[in-house]
Amino acid sequence: CLEGIVKHNGPQIGPAAENGDDPLPQAIKDYNERQDLGLDTWAGPEAQVAALSDDIAYNNHDIDDGLRAELFTIDDLRAVPLFAEMVGKVEAQWPDLEEARKVHETVRRMMEFMVNDVLAETRQRIAAADPQSPDDIRGLDAPVVAFSEAMVQYDRELRDFLFEHMYRHHRVNRMTSKAKRVVGELFRHYMEEPETLPAAWRRLTDGKVTAETAEAVCDYVSGMTDWYALREHKKLFDLYS
């Protein structure tokens, strides 16, 4: 499980590493000294399936989210070839379908199309590599669970659209800026005043502004939901709360 998380995007070191020459996070280095994760190899087959499934779900659900948030429209999405193809088929079959159901059916078809592409491409790659063990899969030059070249292009076009129209939308940027301030202020407060942490977390600290306290504070803050973080921020920084 840990190997799959660490190598979610592929090898961490070596020629296939996505991060290139960037240094490894210290937490990964420390853990790898205790258990060799094979950082220069691909993850095992189950982790590869989980990673690509995550990409499929993430991108398609963001279409739903972006439409509901009115960051873009169906007509905007027609610039994405895969969406245009699928929504065209839905409209041809049900020309009078209401918009919400049209979006639902289009996204469902996109996900099905992507999943079937992964299945076909993965079967071909497994047949060609003929692995006899998970380690054989780890040691290959490329993942066995993957999109076809055509689907890679479709997926890239969808990502580019979402990046421009959603992830860098001014409303999203404002919320991101607010989130950075909230998390940063929470972290600095707990580092300087660890006695304000809940008792179970306070016991994991060893004083102000130390590495051990920083680790405990990071774990505490990273485990917060959005609403919990906002509520804690209000309690700590609103003098009348």
mmCIF file of C-alpha atoms in Angstrom:
data_model
loop_
_atom_site.group_PDB
_atom_site.id
_atom_site.type_symbol
_atom_site.label_atom_id
_atom_site.label_comp_id
_atom_site.label_asym_id
_atom_site.label_seq_id
_atom_site.Cartn_x
_atom_site.Cartn_y
_atom_site.Cartn_z
ATOM 1 C CA CYS A 1 0.000 0.000 0.000
ATOM 2 C CA LEU A 2 2.776 2.438 0.934
ATOM 3 C CA GLU A 3 4.707 1.519 -2.194
ATOM 4 C CA GLY A 4 1.650 2.288 -4.298
ATOM 5 C CA ILE A 5 1.194 5.682 -2.637
ATOM 6 C CA VAL A 6 4.848 6.660 -3.015
ATOM 7 C CA LYS A 7 4.995 5.513 -6.642
ATOM 8 C CA HIS A 8 1.506 6.732 -7.566
ATOM 9 C CA ASN A 9 2.953 8.609 -10.543
ATOM 10 C CA GLY A 10 5.730 6.134 -11.296
ATOM 11 C CA PRO A 11 9.338 5.624 -10.171
ATOM 12 C CA GLN A 12 10.717 8.223 -7.784
ATOM 13 C CA ILE A 13 14.325 7.983 -8.940
ATOM 14 C CA GLY A 14 16.074 6.925 -12.124
ATOM 15 C CA PRO A 15 15.436 7.775 -15.782
ATOM 16 C CA ALA A 16 11.669 7.193 -15.606
ATOM 17 C CA ALA A 17 11.138 9.402 -12.541
ATOM 18 C CA GLU A 18 8.524 12.085 -13.140
ATOM 19 C CA ASN A 19 10.215 14.474 -10.702
ATOM 20 C CA GLY A 20 13.521 14.317 -12.621
ATOM 21 C CA ASP A 21 16.398 15.585 -10.521
ATOM 22 C CA ASP A 22 14.198 16.979 -7.733
ATOM 23 C CA PRO A 23 15.274 15.707 -4.311
ATOM 24 C CA LEU A 24 13.158 13.038 -2.655
ATOM 25 C CA PRO A 25 11.011 14.166 0.291
ATOM 26 C CA GLN A 26 12.790 13.349 3.529
ATOM 27 C CA ALA A 27 9.886 11.229 4.795
ATOM 28 C CA ILE A 28 10.254 8.909 1.794
ATOM 29 C CA LYS A 29 14.017 8.681 2.285
ATOM 30 C CA ASP A 30 13.602 7.847 5.975
ATOM 31 C CA TYR A 31 11.008 5.139 5.344
ATOM 32 C CA ASN A 32 12.948 3.640 2.445
ATOM 33 C CA GLU A 33 15.883 3.028 4.779
ATOM 34 C CA ARG A 34 13.654 0.751 6.855
ATOM 35 C CA GLN A 35 11.882 -0.950 3.945
ATOM 36 C CA ASP A 36 13.217 -0.807 0.397
ATOM 37 C CA LEU A 37 10.346 0.340 -1.837
ATOM 38 C CA GLY A 38 12.318 -0.067 -5.052
ATOM 39 C CA LEU A 39 12.068 3.640 -5.800
ATOM 40 C CA ASP A 40 13.592 3.212 -9.267
ATOM 41 C CA THR A 41 10.865 0.771 -10.387
ATOM 42 C CA TRP A 42 7.163 0.974 -11.167
ATOM 43 C CA ALA A 43 4.548 0.129 -8.572
ATOM 44 C CA GLY A 44 2.925 -3.307 -8.523
ATOM 45 C CA PRO A 45 -0.087 -4.075 -10.749
ATOM 46 C CA GLU A 46 -2.781 -3.333 -8.153
ATOM 47 C CA ALA A 47 -1.273 0.089 -7.449
ATOM 48 C CA GLN A 48 -1.079 0.849 -11.174
ATOM 49 C CA VAL A 49 -4.784 0.048 -11.490
ATOM 50 C CA ALA A 50 -5.579 2.302 -8.523
ATOM 51 C CA ALA A 51 -3.500 5.174 -9.929
ATOM 52 C CA LEU A 52 -5.142 5.192 -13.354
ATOM 53 C CA SER A 53 -8.604 4.642 -11.865
ATOM 54 C CA ASP A 54 -7.997 7.730 -9.767
ATOM 55 C CA ASP A 55 -7.155 9.768 -12.879
ATOM 56 C CA ILE A 56 -10.317 8.611 -14.658
ATOM 57 C CA ALA A 57 -12.569 9.380 -11.695
ATOM 58 C CA TYR A 58 -10.840 12.661 -10.860
ATOM 59 C CA ASN A 59 -11.089 14.213 -14.318
ATOM 60 C CA ASN A 60 -14.630 13.099 -15.043
ATOM 61 C CA HIS A 61 -16.042 14.125 -11.689
ATOM 62 C CA ASP A 62 -14.392 17.527 -12.115
ATOM 63 C CA ILE A 63 -16.551 18.018 -15.199
ATOM 64 C CA ASP A 64 -19.619 17.575 -12.988
ATOM 65 C CA ASP A 65 -18.207 19.849 -10.291
ATOM 66 C CA GLY A 66 -17.213 22.569 -12.743
ATOM 67 C CA LEU A 67 -20.608 22.599 -14.416
ATOM 68 C CA ARG A 68 -22.451 22.724 -11.078
ATOM 69 C CA ALA A 69 -20.202 25.567 -9.924
ATOM 70 C CA GLU A 70 -20.872 27.347 -13.247
ATOM 71 C CA LEU A 71 -17.152 27.663 -13.972
ATOM 72 C CA PHE A 72 -17.868 26.571 -17.553
ATOM 73 C CA THR A 73 -20.783 25.367 -19.688
ATOM 74 C CA ILE A 74 -21.607 22.358 -21.823
ATOM 75 C CA ASP A 75 -20.931 24.481 -24.900
ATOM 76 C CA ASP A 76 -17.468 25.336 -23.526
ATOM 77 C CA LEU A 77 -16.796 21.618 -23.080
ATOM 78 C CA ARG A 78 -17.527 20.917 -26.729
ATOM 79 C CA ALA A 79 -13.987 22.154 -27.380
ATOM 80 C CA VAL A 80 -12.793 18.907 -25.712
ATOM 81 C CA PRO A 81 -12.866 16.239 -28.483
ATOM 82 C CA LEU A 82 -13.821 13.312 -26.226
ATOM 83 C CA PHE A 83 -16.653 15.228 -24.573
ATOM 84 C CA ALA A 84 -17.862 16.533 -27.930
ATOM 85 C CA GLU A 85 -17.955 12.997 -29.329
ATOM 86 C CA MET A 86 -19.839 11.562 -26.358
ATOM 87 C CA VAL A 87 -22.330 14.399 -25.916
ATOM 88 C CA GLY A 88 -23.033 14.235 -29.659
ATOM 89 C CA LYS A 89 -24.019 10.584 -29.316
ATOM 90 C CA VAL A 90 -26.240 11.345 -26.320
ATOM 91 C CA GLU A 91 -27.984 14.213 -28.125
ATOM 92 C CA ALA A 92 -28.504 12.079 -31.216
ATOM 93 C CA GLN A 93 -30.173 9.361 -29.127
ATOM 94 C CA TRP A 94 -32.147 11.691 -26.839
ATOM 95 C CA PRO A 95 -32.444 15.133 -28.477
ATOM 96 C CA ASP A 96 -34.807 16.491 -25.817
ATOM 97 C CA LEU A 97 -32.925 15.278 -22.741
ATOM 98 C CA GLU A 98 -32.733 17.815 -19.922
ATOM 99 C CA GLU A 99 -29.274 19.245 -19.288
ATOM 100 C CA ALA A 100 -28.546 17.556 -15.935
ATOM 101 C CA ARG A 101 -29.326 14.097 -17.339
ATOM 102 C CA LYS A 102 -27.425 14.898 -20.534
ATOM 103 C CA VAL A 103 -24.301 15.713 -18.500
ATOM 104 C CA HIS A 104 -24.715 12.603 -16.358
ATOM 105 C CA GLU A 105 -25.060 10.316 -19.376
ATOM 106 C CA THR A 106 -22.168 11.977 -21.216
ATOM 107 C CA VAL A 107 -19.801 11.669 -18.257
ATOM 108 C CA ARG A 108 -20.902 8.055 -17.718
ATOM 109 C CA ARG A 109 -20.049 7.267 -21.335
ATOM 110 C CA MET A 110 -16.696 9.027 -21.093
ATOM 111 C CA MET A 111 -15.747 6.956 -18.054
ATOM 112 C CA GLU A 112 -16.878 3.745 -19.725
ATOM 113 C CA PHE A 113 -14.890 4.631 -22.860
ATOM 114 C CA MET A 114 -11.757 5.310 -20.792
ATOM 115 C CA VAL A 115 -12.114 2.119 -18.731
ATOM 116 C CA ASN A 116 -12.546 -0.019 -21.825
ATOM 117 C CA ASP A 117 -9.489 1.630 -23.360
ATOM 118 C CA VAL A 118 -7.430 0.807 -20.259
ATOM 119 C CA LEU A 119 -8.595 -2.806 -20.313
ATOM 120 C CA ALA A 120 -7.690 -3.263 -23.982
ATOM 121 C CA GLU A 121 -4.305 -1.547 -23.703
ATOM 122 C CA THR A 122 -3.416 -3.384 -20.496
ATOM 123 C CA ARG A 123 -4.242 -6.783 -22.018
ATOM 124 C CA GLN A 124 -1.934 -6.000 -24.939
ATOM 125 C CA ARG A 125 0.911 -4.870 -22.695
ATOM 126 C CA ILE A 126 0.626 -7.876 -20.402
ATOM 127 C CA ALA A 127 0.579 -10.241 -23.381
ATOM 128 C CA ALA A 128 3.673 -8.573 -24.835
ATOM 129 C CA ALA A 129 5.634 -8.516 -21.550
ATOM 130 C CA ASP A 130 4.471 -11.945 -20.342
ATOM 131 C CA PRO A 131 5.256 -11.198 -16.669
ATOM 132 C CA GLN A 132 5.433 -14.140 -14.298
ATOM 133 C CA SER A 133 5.333 -12.182 -11.042
ATOM 134 C CA PRO A 134 4.566 -8.712 -9.650
ATOM 135 C CA ASP A 135 8.305 -8.032 -9.552
ATOM 136 C CA ASP A 136 8.481 -8.661 -13.302
ATOM 137 C CA ILE A 137 5.887 -5.897 -13.721
ATOM 138 C CA ARG A 138 7.794 -3.574 -11.399
ATOM 139 C CA GLY A 139 10.953 -4.022 -13.451
ATOM 140 C CA LEU A 140 9.490 -3.191 -16.866
ATOM 141 C CA ASP A 141 10.415 -0.022 -18.766
ATOM 142 C CA ALA A 142 6.818 1.239 -18.678
ATOM 143 C CA PRO A 143 3.606 0.564 -16.728
ATOM 144 C CA VAL A 144 1.405 -2.303 -17.887
ATOM 145 C CA VAL A 145 -1.779 -0.505 -16.831
ATOM 146 C CA ALA A 146 -2.101 2.421 -19.209
ATOM 147 C CA PHE A 147 -4.139 4.327 -21.768
ATOM 148 C CA SER A 148 -3.627 3.783 -25.477
ATOM 149 C CA GLU A 149 -1.785 6.574 -27.314
ATOM 150 C CA ALA A 150 -5.085 7.896 -28.672
ATOM 151 C CA MET A 151 -6.607 8.000 -25.186
ATOM 152 C CA VAL A 152 -3.518 9.704 -23.774
ATOM 153 C CA GLN A 153 -4.194 12.534 -26.225
ATOM 154 C CA TYR A 154 -7.901 12.638 -25.317
ATOM 155 C CA ASP A 155 -7.008 12.730 -21.628
ATOM 156 C CA ARG A 156 -4.418 15.480 -22.148
ATOM 157 C CA GLU A 157 -6.974 17.645 -23.942
ATOM 158 C CA LEU A 158 -9.450 17.164 -21.088
ATOM 159 C CA ARG A 159 -6.789 18.001 -18.487
ATOM 160 C CA ASP A 160 -5.767 21.127 -20.414
ATOM 161 C CA PHE A 161 -9.377 22.293 -20.524
ATOM 162 C CA LEU A 162 -9.911 21.724 -16.803
ATOM 163 C CA PHE A 163 -6.617 23.399 -15.953
ATOM 164 C CA GLU A 164 -7.554 26.537 -17.882
ATOM 165 C CA HIS A 165 -11.260 26.724 -17.060
ATOM 166 C CA MET A 166 -11.367 25.254 -13.540
ATOM 167 C CA TYR A 167 -8.117 24.864 -11.638
ATOM 168 C CA ARG A 168 -6.947 28.376 -12.610
ATOM 169 C CA HIS A 169 -10.372 30.019 -12.514
ATOM 170 C CA HIS A 170 -10.246 33.222 -10.445
ATOM 171 C CA ARG A 171 -12.895 31.914 -8.019
ATOM 172 C CA VAL A 172 -10.889 28.743 -7.424
ATOM 173 C CA ASN A 173 -7.670 30.764 -7.081
ATOM 174 C CA ARG A 174 -9.294 32.907 -4.406
ATOM 175 C CA MET A 175 -10.349 29.855 -2.418
ATOM 176 C CA THR A 176 -6.864 28.355 -2.817
ATOM 177 C CA SER A 177 -5.341 31.587 -1.518
ATOM 178 C CA LYS A 178 -7.705 31.557 1.461
ATOM 179 C CA ALA A 179 -6.907 27.899 2.178
ATOM 180 C CA LYS A 180 -3.144 28.620 2.142
ATOM 181 C CA ARG A 181 -3.597 31.406 4.672
ATOM 182 C CA VAL A 182 -5.786 29.279 6.946
ATOM 183 C CA VAL A 183 -3.423 26.279 6.910
ATOM 184 C CA GLY A 184 -0.336 28.477 7.283
ATOM 185 C CA GLU A 185 -1.772 30.388 10.223
ATOM 186 C CA LEU A 186 -2.921 27.191 11.942
ATOM 187 C CA PHE A 187 0.531 25.649 11.525
ATOM 188 C CA ARG A 188 2.360 28.701 12.856
ATOM 189 C CA HIS A 189 0.005 29.016 15.806
ATOM 190 C CA TYR A 190 0.355 25.387 16.915
ATOM 191 C CA MET A 191 4.134 25.485 16.430
ATOM 192 C CA GLU A 192 4.423 28.529 18.684
ATOM 193 C CA GLU A 193 1.751 27.377 21.148
ATOM 194 C CA PRO A 194 1.665 23.554 21.125
ATOM 195 C CA GLU A 195 -0.142 23.644 24.461
ATOM 196 C CA THR A 196 -3.291 24.621 22.529
ATOM 197 C CA LEU A 197 -3.348 21.282 20.696
ATOM 198 C CA PRO A 198 -5.799 18.594 21.882
ATOM 199 C CA ALA A 199 -4.262 16.466 24.637
ATOM 200 C CA ALA A 200 -3.585 13.391 22.474
ATOM 201 C CA TRP A 201 -1.684 15.514 19.950
ATOM 202 C CA ARG A 202 0.038 17.662 22.576
ATOM 203 C CA ARG A 203 1.673 14.538 24.002
ATOM 204 C CA LEU A 204 3.396 13.995 20.644
ATOM 205 C CA THR A 205 5.180 17.360 20.824
ATOM 206 C CA ASP A 206 8.402 18.174 22.665
ATOM 207 C CA GLY A 207 8.327 21.963 22.897
ATOM 208 C CA LYS A 208 8.040 24.991 20.684
ATOM 209 C CA VAL A 209 9.400 25.024 17.137
ATOM 210 C CA THR A 210 11.089 21.612 17.106
ATOM 211 C CA ALA A 211 11.141 18.959 14.387
ATOM 212 C CA GLU A 212 9.071 16.573 16.499
ATOM 213 C CA THR A 213 6.463 19.228 17.199
ATOM 214 C CA ALA A 214 6.387 20.168 13.515
ATOM 215 C CA GLU A 215 5.684 16.554 12.570
ATOM 216 C CA ALA A 216 2.821 16.325 15.082
ATOM 217 C CA VAL A 217 1.352 19.652 13.942
ATOM 218 C CA CYS A 218 1.595 18.633 10.275
ATOM 219 C CA ASP A 219 -0.211 15.378 10.976
ATOM 220 C CA TYR A 220 -2.911 17.149 12.993
ATOM 221 C CA VAL A 221 -3.581 19.900 10.454
ATOM 222 C CA SER A 222 -3.426 17.580 7.427
ATOM 223 C CA GLY A 223 -6.098 15.375 8.997
ATOM 224 C CA MET A 224 -8.596 18.238 9.217
ATOM 225 C CA THR A 225 -11.554 18.481 6.869
ATOM 226 C CA ASP A 226 -12.100 21.857 5.197
ATOM 227 C CA TRP A 227 -14.930 22.822 7.544
ATOM 228 C CA TYR A 228 -13.063 21.671 10.653
ATOM 229 C CA ALA A 229 -10.002 23.718 9.680
ATOM 230 C CA LEU A 230 -12.140 26.818 9.126
ATOM 231 C CA ARG A 231 -13.899 26.289 12.447
ATOM 232 C CA GLU A 232 -10.613 25.852 14.334
ATOM 233 C CA HIS A 233 -9.177 28.925 12.619
ATOM 234 C CA LYS A 234 -12.198 30.957 13.694
ATOM 235 C CA LYS A 235 -11.898 29.704 17.297
ATOM 236 C CA LEU A 236 -8.219 30.572 17.480
ATOM 237 C CA PHE A 237 -8.142 33.908 15.656
ATOM 238 C CA ASP A 238 -11.584 35.398 16.311
ATOM 239 C CA LEU A 239 -11.334 37.002 19.742
ATOM 240 C CA TYR A 240 -15.074 36.749 20.249
ATOM 241 C CA SER A 241 -15.459 33.026 19.410
#
